[in-house]
Amino acid sequence: MKSSTKYFALLLFLLSLSSFLWWHKTDSRPSSMDETRHMKLALDYRAWLVDDVPLTNAWSHVYPPVFHLAMIPALSLGVPSEMKAASINLLSLIILLAGCLLLGRQQAGEPLRMLAGRKAGRPDLESVAAAFLCAGYCYVLWAGRRALIDFSLMAWVTLTLALLARTEGFSSRRQSLVWGAAAGVGLLMKPPFAFFLLGPVVWALVGRAAPGKKQNFLRAMALCAGLCVPWYFWQGAYFFDRASHLAHEITGQGTDPRTLAGWLYYIQLLPMQLGPASLVFTGLGAAFCLWARPWKENAPLVFWIGSGYLVLTLLINKDPRHTLPLLPALALLAARGWGSVIAAPWGAYLVSAAAALLFVFNHATYDRPEVENWKHGAILNLLAGQHDTSQPFLTASVLSHHPRFFARTLKWSAIQRGIEFETVSPGDADASFAEFVITRPGDQGSETAHLNTQWQSLQPGSRVFKDLFTERARHRLPDGSEAIVYRREPHPRFQVRPLNRAEVERRVALAAGRRITGPVKVSAEAAPAELAEGRLRRLRIACGPCEVDGVRVQRMDVIVEKPWINLYRLWDEDRLGLLAFESIQPVLEIKAEDAAARLSKVKGLSRIDVQFSGRRARVRARYREIPAGAVVRLTLDPSAPYPSLRATLRTITLGGVPLPGWLLGKTHRQVLPLYPIPSFPGRIQVNSVQLNDGVLKIN
């Protein structure tokens, strides 16, 4: 690599580093929705790996782990911040540069040595210009400053396609295996990685014949699958269900692939993604390249763009970030096109200088840092200062859907301030555990109707809410809206009559009757002073035989220690209104024939036989007249501090063929945590689980 090329590459890195540091030091806005999702998941992975904390983050089923694991070292340095998390994008910039250099050398026919090795001349300078141009695109600058997967994915796609070019149509076994390993890592970054490889891989396969080509491709794919398939297999139904939902999620108007607007969607985004000046420079350069350069040289880049655009367009869910991995291909076409037009020896220097100027121009005009106070600190300090210390968690229900004022963004701000804070749903009339409620009245975009429904479920106009929650603060936010903080009073005085133990027992029995069919026995223990606040020392609900949520049970006996009840819910609505509790001790007995009766309501199941014996539940049935069966083992894991009750699918039988349950991946093992969690802040006291003589006993 010539000295001038090295200087341009160094200039690219220094400009990017300066832009990154300046932006993060100047911008005062809190981290946004998706960034906080990825950073929180990275911290959860760290807690799982280092402290053996159960990984319960639902997004771990959706996002493969490589990107989040890579963020852990930076996030572990002092106080976590988005600047530290996003610093991984500086490494990705180096990967992007390496990918551009390798692609340039391969397609120019240069010897493929180490990047700092033999002089490659003009192709290297054009490649650096392409990297400069791509890194300076407006939306690439935007993504590079944030803790998002898309910048790193863009860089890794570029490097992987460069490694694909080095296989020379899979004629080299060694290079094919290197490419297979890179592809496996890419699929462990984000599933859409595959979309950008489809076209180039097909082009490589249909190219000139080479000895061992098919075998090398299969070896590479086997290595790729060996790296990534275990994760996708283990996540199984969780991943595919959520991925299918995300693929069909409507994110805006004009995204439906069945319309012309859907097919033009990403083309219309190019002025915003590239910036007007860069768009003109890139468009002209790409046109020159397609006109002046041989098709064989341009084909991999065209197939790269074509396959990615085609598959992403077929999805209803569309976002400007999704097509970031296509932009390096556009930049490479542009740099080569301008290099072909300006054939003088100094032409490559002129193209590189133009790319550098465009970088500086876009940096100065797009995604400017802003100084805004979204009141996270004031709100979190208020919550921490007024927290009811008798409760195990500081919880709040955040009814707002703004990128800067959202449940996850407040949670991340609390992590940065060292405040133990959890966000929970508002709950319902039977149970609502939020200590604080934070609202932002007004337009909430696509979530307006949902958030209004949640707010109305709290009955803000009735004494159910007004006499229990008091307004503690109002904060004007930078968008002109207002955040209102309500606090649940730790010592309310419920004005209900008659208020005595017998009346509480009668009303709890009425509330339980909504879910229990059959005679219900209720007993309560409470001191008069505590009862006025809705606090009981103990509440016992028993029945048997009876039906609970449609399941016949021989015996049910539930003891709730230190329940706190919203008596207005109990008196006005015949709902339990549970606000907090210390522990629940359930006793449950279910006969096998009663379990079979419940399963008979499942559509398609018939001739059901259930057996309970040897700590196993065995089910035989016909599903749409096909013989089917399953064996489930229940185990109690009392190990502190995270005891749990586990149901493990040991075997499944379909058409008379027995198969191991682990073929269903993670779904074959269901775990019920018995320790307190924010959404259920009390212990579940289970001492034993028995399945003997056709009866399931939990006590």
XYZ file of C-alpha atoms in Angstrom:
699
model
C 0.000 0.000 0.000
C 1.435 3.365 -1.035
C 2.152 6.009 1.578
C -0.473 8.337 0.120
C -3.097 5.607 0.445
C -2.103 5.008 4.058
C -2.416 8.716 4.769
C -5.920 8.847 3.276
C -6.937 5.774 5.312
C -5.520 7.360 8.468
C -7.327 10.608 7.664
C -10.596 8.685 7.328
C -10.151 7.094 10.744
C -9.113 10.339 12.449
C -11.998 12.307 10.949
C -14.450 9.589 11.961
C -12.999 9.433 15.471
C -13.130 13.215 15.855
C -16.699 13.359 14.561
C -17.717 10.538 16.912
C -16.153 12.074 20.027
C -17.344 15.605 19.260
C -20.923 14.466 18.699
C -21.123 12.411 21.902
C -19.512 15.120 24.014
C -21.899 17.758 22.670
C -25.226 15.931 22.374
C -27.101 15.772 25.686
C -30.188 13.835 24.640
C -30.845 10.475 26.319
C -30.334 7.299 24.333
C -33.223 6.359 22.080
C -35.439 3.262 21.872
C -33.468 0.730 19.842
C -30.086 1.764 21.216
C -31.251 1.146 24.785
C -32.654 -2.222 23.734
C -29.262 -3.388 22.461
C -27.254 -1.965 25.359
C -29.580 -3.475 27.964
C -29.372 -6.846 26.222
C -25.566 -6.629 26.275
C -25.616 -5.968 30.033
C -28.023 -8.871 30.528
C -25.631 -11.141 28.636
C -22.825 -9.951 30.908
C -24.877 -10.676 34.034
C -25.696 -14.120 32.653
C -22.081 -14.938 31.810
C -20.397 -13.421 34.877
C -22.960 -13.630 37.687
C -25.096 -16.563 36.480
C -28.234 -14.405 36.480
C -31.008 -16.059 34.419
C -31.271 -14.498 30.962
C -34.924 -13.467 30.732
C -34.620 -10.604 28.224
C -37.165 -11.420 25.506
C -34.997 -9.771 22.835
C -32.380 -12.502 23.317
C -34.704 -14.697 21.219
C -34.668 -12.208 18.330
C -31.117 -10.887 18.079
C -28.162 -13.271 17.715
C -25.482 -12.603 20.330
C -22.297 -11.553 18.489
C -22.919 -7.800 18.397
C -24.083 -7.652 22.008
C -21.203 -9.774 23.270
C -18.800 -7.472 21.424
C -20.205 -4.455 23.302
C -19.632 -5.968 26.746
C -15.943 -4.956 27.205
C -16.638 -1.286 26.446
C -19.779 -1.209 28.589
C -17.828 -2.747 31.479
C -15.459 0.224 31.697
C -16.870 2.428 34.440
C -20.388 3.781 34.023
C -22.125 2.316 30.945
C -22.864 4.845 28.227
C -23.925 4.871 24.615
C -20.609 6.419 23.593
C -18.785 3.403 25.023
C -21.200 0.964 23.424
C -21.061 2.711 20.044
C -17.255 2.760 20.076
C -17.470 -0.705 18.521
C -18.385 1.144 15.323
C -14.826 2.501 15.150
C -13.593 -1.081 14.890
C -16.287 -1.710 12.302
C -14.952 1.244 10.308
C -11.586 -0.505 10.075
C -13.381 -3.666 8.930
C -15.232 -1.633 6.291
C -11.946 -0.179 5.046
C -10.342 -3.633 4.909
C -13.308 -4.996 2.976
C -13.147 -2.185 0.421
C -9.391 -2.667 -0.025
C -9.713 -6.416 -0.536
C -12.539 -5.984 -3.034
C -10.565 -3.379 -4.945
C -7.469 -5.537 -5.190
C -9.356 -8.676 -6.157
C -11.334 -7.074 -8.942
C -8.280 -5.215 -10.227
C -6.347 -8.477 -10.430
C -3.741 -7.407 -7.890
C -1.884 -9.957 -5.759
C -3.889 -10.610 -2.616
C -1.250 -10.079 0.044
C -1.508 -8.513 3.466
C -3.007 -5.044 3.270
C 0.270 -3.438 4.296
C 2.260 -5.605 1.893
C 2.998 -5.144 -1.804
C 2.047 -1.913 -3.473
C -1.308 -2.148 -5.147
C -1.327 1.362 -6.570
C -4.476 2.975 -7.894
C -7.015 0.274 -6.835
C -6.114 0.820 -3.192
C -6.655 4.562 -3.417
C -10.016 4.082 -5.148
C -11.010 1.619 -2.416
C -10.086 4.079 0.325
C -12.059 6.737 -1.537
C -15.059 4.381 -1.586
C -14.730 3.763 2.154
C -14.403 7.531 2.719
C -17.468 8.180 0.592
C -19.535 5.490 2.341
C -18.490 6.528 5.854
C -19.509 10.093 5.012
C -23.011 9.287 3.846
C -25.500 11.071 6.088
C -27.247 8.014 7.454
C -23.986 6.126 7.879
C -22.717 9.002 10.017
C -25.968 8.818 11.974
C -25.739 5.051 12.533
C -22.037 5.153 13.379
C -22.712 7.347 16.406
C -25.286 5.006 17.904
C -25.296 1.599 19.562
C -27.060 -0.086 16.653
C -26.209 -3.304 14.838
C -26.609 -1.822 11.383
C -23.243 -0.035 11.072
C -21.333 -3.141 12.139
C -23.494 -5.284 9.872
C -22.698 -3.008 6.927
C -18.972 -3.377 7.576
C -19.136 -7.143 8.043
C -21.170 -7.628 4.854
C -18.468 -5.729 2.957
C -15.649 -7.813 4.409
C -17.529 -11.077 3.838
C -18.176 -10.249 0.187
C -14.505 -9.358 -0.195
C -13.642 -12.782 1.206
C -16.144 -14.298 -1.228
C -14.281 -12.621 -4.085
C -11.042 -14.126 -2.798
C -12.458 -17.640 -3.201
C -12.359 -17.004 -6.987
C -15.626 -18.804 -7.535
C -14.976 -21.304 -4.718
C -11.911 -22.641 -6.516
C -9.785 -22.232 -3.360
C -10.623 -24.560 -0.485
C -8.806 -22.450 2.102
C -10.398 -19.169 1.065
C -13.804 -20.837 0.812
C -13.538 -21.980 4.428
C -12.481 -18.491 5.512
C -15.532 -17.092 3.754
C -17.771 -19.738 5.368
C -16.527 -18.767 8.826
C -17.144 -15.069 8.126
C -20.643 -15.825 6.832
C -21.423 -17.814 9.982
C -20.340 -14.903 12.169
C -22.436 -12.535 10.051
C -25.544 -14.638 10.571
C -24.855 -14.450 14.303
C -24.947 -10.653 14.026
C -28.335 -10.241 12.372
C -30.448 -12.613 10.242
C -30.852 -10.170 7.269
C -27.104 -10.611 6.703
C -28.070 -13.485 4.389
C -30.101 -11.196 2.112
C -27.014 -9.380 0.868
C -25.052 -12.561 0.121
C -27.639 -14.357 -1.999
C -26.901 -12.591 -5.277
C -23.086 -12.582 -5.061
C -23.016 -16.262 -4.019
C -25.208 -17.241 -6.980
C -22.925 -15.230 -9.278
C -19.863 -16.993 -7.877
C -21.470 -20.413 -8.350
C -22.561 -19.883 -11.966
C -19.211 -18.427 -12.993
C -16.380 -20.283 -14.650
C -15.921 -23.926 -13.827
C -13.164 -24.858 -11.404
C -12.042 -28.187 -9.971
C -13.558 -28.888 -6.558
C -15.906 -25.899 -6.805
C -19.000 -27.709 -5.581
C -17.145 -29.475 -2.786
C -15.535 -26.237 -1.574
C -18.897 -24.477 -1.533
C -20.482 -27.299 0.464
C -17.577 -27.290 2.928
C -17.922 -23.535 3.372
C -21.678 -23.808 3.918
C -21.158 -26.639 6.404
C -18.753 -24.464 8.402
C -21.170 -21.528 8.218
C -24.044 -23.712 9.410
C -21.934 -25.213 12.172
C -21.346 -21.733 13.580
C -24.825 -20.243 13.338
C -27.363 -23.067 13.200
C -26.998 -24.034 16.911
C -28.226 -20.590 17.981
C -31.152 -20.524 15.535
C -32.028 -24.115 16.378
C -32.016 -23.464 20.121
C -34.143 -20.308 19.861
C -36.450 -22.202 17.521
C -40.092 -21.224 17.771
C -39.329 -18.106 19.842
C -37.154 -16.664 17.081
C -39.321 -17.583 14.109
C -42.522 -16.384 15.756
C -41.027 -13.011 16.659
C -39.141 -12.678 13.356
C -42.336 -13.364 11.411
C -44.153 -10.736 13.455
C -41.412 -8.165 12.836
C -41.312 -8.906 9.095
C -45.038 -8.131 8.807
C -44.997 -5.129 11.138
C -46.205 -1.959 9.441
C -43.691 0.798 10.161
C -45.142 3.537 7.966
C -47.057 4.369 4.823
C -45.972 3.058 1.446
C -44.170 -0.053 2.686
C -46.504 -2.723 1.267
C -44.572 -4.740 -1.362
C -47.829 -5.312 -3.264
C -47.771 -1.667 -4.333
C -45.468 0.365 -6.552
C -44.702 2.633 -3.600
C -43.428 -0.389 -1.697
C -40.982 -1.251 -4.482
C -39.764 2.328 -4.742
C -39.580 2.867 -0.981
C -35.842 2.426 -0.520
C -34.999 4.336 -3.708
C -36.944 7.302 -2.344
C -34.854 7.134 0.832
C -31.530 7.589 -0.972
C -31.472 11.426 -0.776
C -31.900 11.192 2.986
C -29.487 8.284 3.424
C -26.681 9.665 1.275
C -27.294 13.397 1.447
C -28.021 15.474 -1.686
C -24.391 16.223 -2.567
C -23.224 12.654 -1.990
C -26.215 11.338 -3.948
C -25.253 13.331 -7.035
C -21.585 12.340 -6.736
C -22.472 8.667 -6.174
C -25.113 8.510 -8.898
C -22.841 9.968 -11.562
C -19.907 7.815 -10.492
C -21.983 4.616 -10.493
C -23.331 5.439 -13.963
C -19.785 6.026 -15.242
C -18.698 2.712 -13.727
C -21.497 0.710 -15.334
C -20.726 2.363 -18.660
C -16.917 2.210 -18.615
C -16.029 -0.890 -16.590
C -16.526 -4.504 -17.767
C -19.718 -6.228 -16.650
C -17.731 -9.060 -15.080
C -16.061 -6.566 -12.754
C -19.305 -4.833 -11.786
C -21.509 -7.930 -11.541
C -20.730 -8.868 -7.904
C -21.602 -5.342 -6.759
C -24.774 -5.255 -8.859
C -25.880 -8.629 -7.503
C -25.025 -7.430 -3.989
C -27.343 -4.447 -4.408
C -30.000 -6.373 -6.314
C -30.437 -9.292 -3.936
C -30.474 -7.112 -0.836
C -32.946 -4.665 -2.339
C -35.237 -7.418 -3.620
C -35.550 -9.339 -0.346
C -35.843 -6.238 1.836
C -38.544 -4.856 -0.454
C -40.577 -8.050 -0.063
C -40.847 -7.351 3.677
C -43.589 -5.056 4.953
C -41.319 -3.845 7.762
C -39.090 -1.205 6.182
C -36.577 1.139 7.779
C -33.708 3.285 6.418
C -31.258 1.268 8.529
C -32.126 -1.975 6.762
C -30.401 -0.984 3.513
C -27.192 0.379 5.053
C -25.273 -2.756 3.926
C -26.041 -1.793 0.310
C -24.308 1.574 0.543
C -20.684 0.292 0.364
C -21.519 -1.283 -2.999
C -22.820 2.061 -4.277
C -19.707 3.814 -2.975
C -17.407 1.269 -4.650
C -19.213 1.701 -7.967
C -18.972 5.485 -7.650
C -15.254 5.534 -6.791
C -14.414 3.205 -9.671
C -16.606 5.152 -12.068
C -14.954 8.470 -11.306
C -11.574 6.741 -11.478
C -12.426 5.525 -14.976
C -13.482 8.982 -16.155
C -10.489 10.767 -14.621
C -7.811 8.466 -15.982
C -4.884 10.761 -15.200
C -2.389 9.506 -12.572
C -3.679 12.102 -10.145
C -7.322 11.158 -10.770
C -7.544 8.774 -7.826
C -6.214 11.508 -5.529
C -8.881 13.878 -6.794
C -11.632 11.303 -6.161
C -10.309 10.654 -2.646
C -10.175 14.370 -1.919
C -13.760 14.776 -3.145
C -14.883 11.924 -0.874
C -13.125 13.572 2.073
C -14.794 16.911 1.346
C -18.210 15.247 1.142
C -17.522 13.578 4.496
C -16.746 16.942 6.087
C -19.751 18.613 4.442
C -22.223 15.960 5.616
C -20.660 15.964 9.068
C -21.214 19.710 9.297
C -24.794 19.714 7.997
C -26.472 16.460 9.103
C -27.380 14.956 12.488
C -26.153 17.915 14.447
C -25.858 17.304 18.196
C -28.537 18.909 20.319
C -28.629 20.051 23.919
C -31.987 18.950 25.313
C -33.084 18.077 28.816
C -35.702 15.332 28.800
C -35.895 15.450 32.619
C -34.777 11.853 33.132
C -32.507 12.834 35.998
C -35.144 14.875 37.814
C -37.777 12.169 37.440
C -35.489 9.315 38.493
C -34.204 11.235 41.501
C -37.801 11.900 42.531
C -38.681 8.217 42.181
C -35.628 7.072 44.129
C -36.226 9.630 46.876
C -39.902 8.748 47.337
C -39.602 4.981 46.900
C -41.554 2.863 49.385
C -38.674 0.883 50.882
C -41.034 -1.840 52.084
C -41.343 -2.926 48.446
C -38.620 -5.085 46.839
C -38.468 -3.083 43.587
C -38.688 0.534 42.519
C -41.211 0.165 39.697
C -43.013 2.526 37.363
C -45.435 2.178 34.511
C -44.321 4.570 31.760
C -47.193 5.495 29.444
C -45.228 7.294 26.753
C -44.019 6.370 23.274
C -41.376 8.896 22.297
C -37.831 7.917 21.233
C -36.382 10.079 24.021
C -39.059 9.424 26.616
C -39.917 5.766 26.728
C -39.840 2.961 29.294
C -36.491 1.588 28.054
C -34.888 5.017 27.799
C -35.761 5.782 31.430
C -34.489 2.354 32.441
C -31.159 3.023 30.706
C -30.839 6.447 32.310
C -31.397 4.780 35.692
C -28.607 2.279 34.969
C -26.251 5.154 34.180
C -27.142 6.817 37.484
C -26.811 3.637 39.523
C -30.524 3.593 40.396
C -32.231 0.200 40.691
C -35.333 0.895 38.623
C -37.744 -1.389 36.782
C -40.560 -0.655 34.358
C -43.756 -2.712 34.487
C -47.153 -2.662 32.825
C -50.090 -0.914 34.542
C -51.564 -4.353 35.234
C -55.300 -4.867 35.519
C -58.081 -4.718 38.086
C -56.902 -7.939 39.753
C -53.216 -7.054 40.105
C -51.274 -3.837 39.520
C -47.784 -3.617 41.003
C -46.544 -0.250 39.682
C -45.451 2.084 42.473
C -45.311 5.083 40.128
C -47.196 5.961 36.958
C -45.575 8.330 34.463
C -47.737 9.703 31.659
C -47.120 12.004 28.705
C -50.593 13.059 27.513
C -51.064 13.822 23.841
C -50.181 12.245 20.537
C -48.159 9.027 20.909
C -47.973 8.164 17.219
C -48.936 4.600 16.345
C -49.172 3.707 20.054
C -51.725 6.397 20.962
C -54.731 4.065 21.127
C -52.856 1.363 23.058
C -51.474 3.784 25.645
C -54.847 5.465 26.073
C -56.375 2.051 26.765
C -53.724 1.345 29.388
C -54.281 4.742 31.007
C -58.053 4.260 31.123
C -57.589 0.802 32.672
C -56.222 2.613 35.733
C -59.574 4.432 36.078
C -57.923 7.882 36.414
C -61.269 9.623 36.974
C -62.466 7.411 39.816
C -61.421 6.944 43.403
C -59.766 3.668 42.376
C -56.896 5.834 41.120
C -57.450 9.340 42.495
C -57.539 8.309 46.154
C -54.555 5.975 45.830
C -52.181 7.869 43.506
C -51.166 11.471 43.980
C -49.513 13.742 41.465
C -45.911 14.436 42.463
C -44.410 16.386 39.579
C -44.964 17.853 36.132
C -42.098 18.410 33.720
C -42.204 20.305 30.446
C -40.326 18.298 27.794
C -38.390 19.642 24.785
C -41.089 18.541 22.314
C -43.652 20.722 24.104
C -45.415 17.843 25.833
C -45.625 17.357 29.577
C -44.564 14.410 31.736
C -46.709 13.817 34.815
C -45.498 11.639 37.682
C -47.981 9.930 40.008
C -46.985 8.096 43.168
C -48.917 5.341 44.900
C -49.478 6.346 48.521
C -47.783 3.847 50.856
C -50.344 4.502 53.620
C -53.714 5.187 51.992
C -56.939 5.459 53.983
C -59.652 3.616 52.092
C -63.110 5.071 52.689
C -65.266 1.941 52.401
C -68.058 0.655 54.606
C -68.444 -1.663 56.371
C -64.728 -2.343 56.761
C -64.102 -5.467 58.766
C -62.512 -8.853 58.296
C -65.760 -10.650 57.482
C -66.685 -8.140 54.768
C -63.227 -8.418 53.213
C -63.566 -12.211 53.162
C -66.987 -11.962 51.509
C -65.795 -9.582 48.829
C -62.615 -11.563 48.117
C -64.826 -14.631 47.621
C -66.894 -12.651 45.078
C -63.730 -11.561 43.269
C -62.378 -15.125 43.254
C -65.706 -16.318 41.878
C -64.887 -14.615 38.584
C -62.274 -17.309 37.947
C -63.414 -20.149 40.194
C -66.556 -22.210 39.657
C -67.656 -23.902 42.856
C -67.749 -23.119 46.576
C -64.887 -20.841 47.656
C -63.638 -20.514 51.211
C -61.805 -17.334 52.161
C -60.164 -16.453 55.449
C -58.250 -13.294 56.269
C -56.066 -12.164 59.130
C -55.586 -8.446 59.723
C -55.282 -5.850 62.446
C -57.912 -3.059 62.279
C -55.302 -0.336 61.727
C -53.720 -2.294 58.864
C -57.092 -3.126 57.349
C -57.859 0.554 56.839
C -54.838 0.700 54.516
C -55.884 -2.457 52.676
C -53.105 -4.505 54.266
C -53.670 -8.048 55.516
C -51.332 -10.304 57.388
C -52.561 -13.364 55.553
C -55.204 -14.242 52.988
C -56.298 -17.794 52.279
C -58.422 -18.874 49.302
C -59.473 -22.510 49.055
C -61.834 -24.630 47.026
C -62.257 -28.210 45.957
C -63.428 -29.865 43.929
C -63.860 -26.803 41.710
C -62.930 -25.323 38.344
C -60.186 -22.717 38.098
C -60.020 -20.939 34.737
C -61.791 -23.885 33.143
C -59.571 -26.571 34.704
C -61.160 -28.909 37.230
C -59.029 -29.310 40.345
C -59.556 -31.634 43.265
C -58.100 -29.172 45.704
C -56.779 -25.643 45.605
C -55.497 -23.874 48.676
C -53.568 -20.623 48.221
C -52.055 -18.674 51.107
C -50.929 -15.124 50.355
C -48.620 -13.618 52.955
C -48.910 -9.882 53.634
C -51.149 -8.966 50.707
C -51.894 -5.298 50.073
C -55.228 -4.758 48.359
C -56.811 -1.774 46.640
C -60.090 -1.877 48.553
C -61.751 0.411 46.024
C -61.246 -2.253 43.356
C -62.627 -4.840 45.763
C -65.682 -2.791 46.817
C -66.540 -1.041 43.549
C -65.677 -3.682 40.954
C -65.540 -7.051 42.755
C -61.910 -7.367 41.622
C -59.028 -8.350 43.880
C -56.910 -5.230 43.253
C -53.662 -6.760 44.533
C -50.985 -4.068 44.948
C -48.205 -6.059 46.619
C -47.526 -9.237 48.568
C -44.656 -11.019 50.254
C -45.206 -14.609 49.124
C -47.719 -17.074 47.751
C -47.922 -20.665 48.984
C -50.049 -22.737 46.593
C -51.435 -26.216 47.172
C -52.885 -27.782 44.042
C -54.191 -31.240 43.168
C -55.271 -32.160 39.640
C -56.348 -35.591 38.441
C -55.105 -36.938 35.136
C -58.647 -37.290 33.775
C -59.349 -33.628 34.582
C -56.224 -32.588 32.684
C -57.403 -34.730 29.759
C -60.787 -33.001 29.850
C -59.086 -29.617 29.582
C -56.930 -30.791 26.661
C -60.035 -32.017 24.856
C -60.952 -28.369 24.284
C -57.883 -27.923 22.080
C -58.945 -27.892 18.449
C -57.850 -31.000 16.558
C -57.124 -33.169 19.620
C -59.191 -36.286 20.275
C -59.005 -39.610 22.142
C -56.860 -38.066 24.849
C -55.260 -40.137 27.585
C -53.208 -38.493 30.361
C -51.162 -40.347 32.958
C -49.317 -38.933 35.981
C -46.625 -41.207 37.402
C -42.946 -41.172 38.290
C -42.703 -37.340 38.210
C -43.750 -37.479 34.577
C -46.887 -36.530 32.720
C -47.603 -38.765 29.732
C -50.082 -37.653 27.111
C -51.418 -39.791 24.266
C -53.894 -38.451 21.758
C -54.761 -38.109 18.126
C -54.116 -34.816 16.433
C -56.283 -34.638 13.325
C -56.412 -38.451 13.469
C -52.610 -38.751 13.574
C -51.266 -40.591 16.646
C -49.354 -38.160 18.853
C -47.924 -38.103 22.339
C -45.591 -36.366 24.743
C -43.754 -37.022 27.981
C -43.137 -34.036 30.282
C -40.995 -34.097 33.404
C -41.587 -31.614 36.225
C -38.621 -30.714 38.416
C -38.242 -28.327 41.313
C -34.932 -26.470 41.459
C -34.731 -24.868 44.920
C -31.183 -23.544 44.520
C -30.802 -19.964 45.741
C -30.988 -17.202 44.736
C -33.001 -18.195 41.661
C -35.284 -21.144 42.511
C -37.581 -22.314 39.738
C -40.101 -24.915 38.667
C -39.241 -26.492 35.320
C -41.305 -28.452 32.837
C -39.111 -30.314 30.359
C -40.464 -32.036 27.268
C -38.596 -35.335 27.262
C -40.082 -36.944 24.160
C -42.687 -36.218 21.541
C -44.365 -38.809 19.358
C -45.890 -38.137 15.970
C -47.288 -40.871 13.783
C -45.895 -43.468 16.147
C -42.307 -42.167 15.812
C -40.750 -41.068 19.141
C -38.466 -38.041 18.988
C -36.413 -36.291 21.676
C -38.010 -33.146 23.033
C -34.875 -31.051 22.547
C -35.625 -31.030 18.824
C -37.997 -28.170 19.651
C -35.069 -26.135 20.947
C -35.500 -23.754 23.820
C -39.272 -24.194 23.862
C -38.927 -27.744 25.170
C -37.970 -26.344 28.580
C -40.379 -23.974 30.301
C -39.271 -22.265 33.514
C -41.454 -20.666 36.176
C -39.319 -18.408 38.405
C -40.175 -18.799 42.080
C -38.159 -15.751 43.127
C -39.559 -12.185 43.048
C -39.441 -10.374 39.718
C -40.680 -6.820 38.984
C -43.846 -8.008 37.246
C -44.632 -10.422 40.127
C -42.837 -8.990 43.171
C -43.207 -11.827 45.650
C -41.931 -15.348 46.240
C -43.811 -18.440 45.141
C -43.294 -20.961 47.917
C -43.283 -24.475 46.407
C -41.874 -27.273 48.552
C -42.585 -30.309 46.403
C -44.029 -31.467 43.092
C -45.412 -34.989 42.830
C -46.987 -36.924 39.970
C -48.119 -40.244 41.372
C -51.188 -42.464 41.125
C -52.764 -40.272 38.476
C -52.645 -37.075 40.537
C -50.469 -33.968 40.187
C -49.750 -32.474 43.604
C -48.011 -29.146 44.119
C -47.473 -27.910 47.668
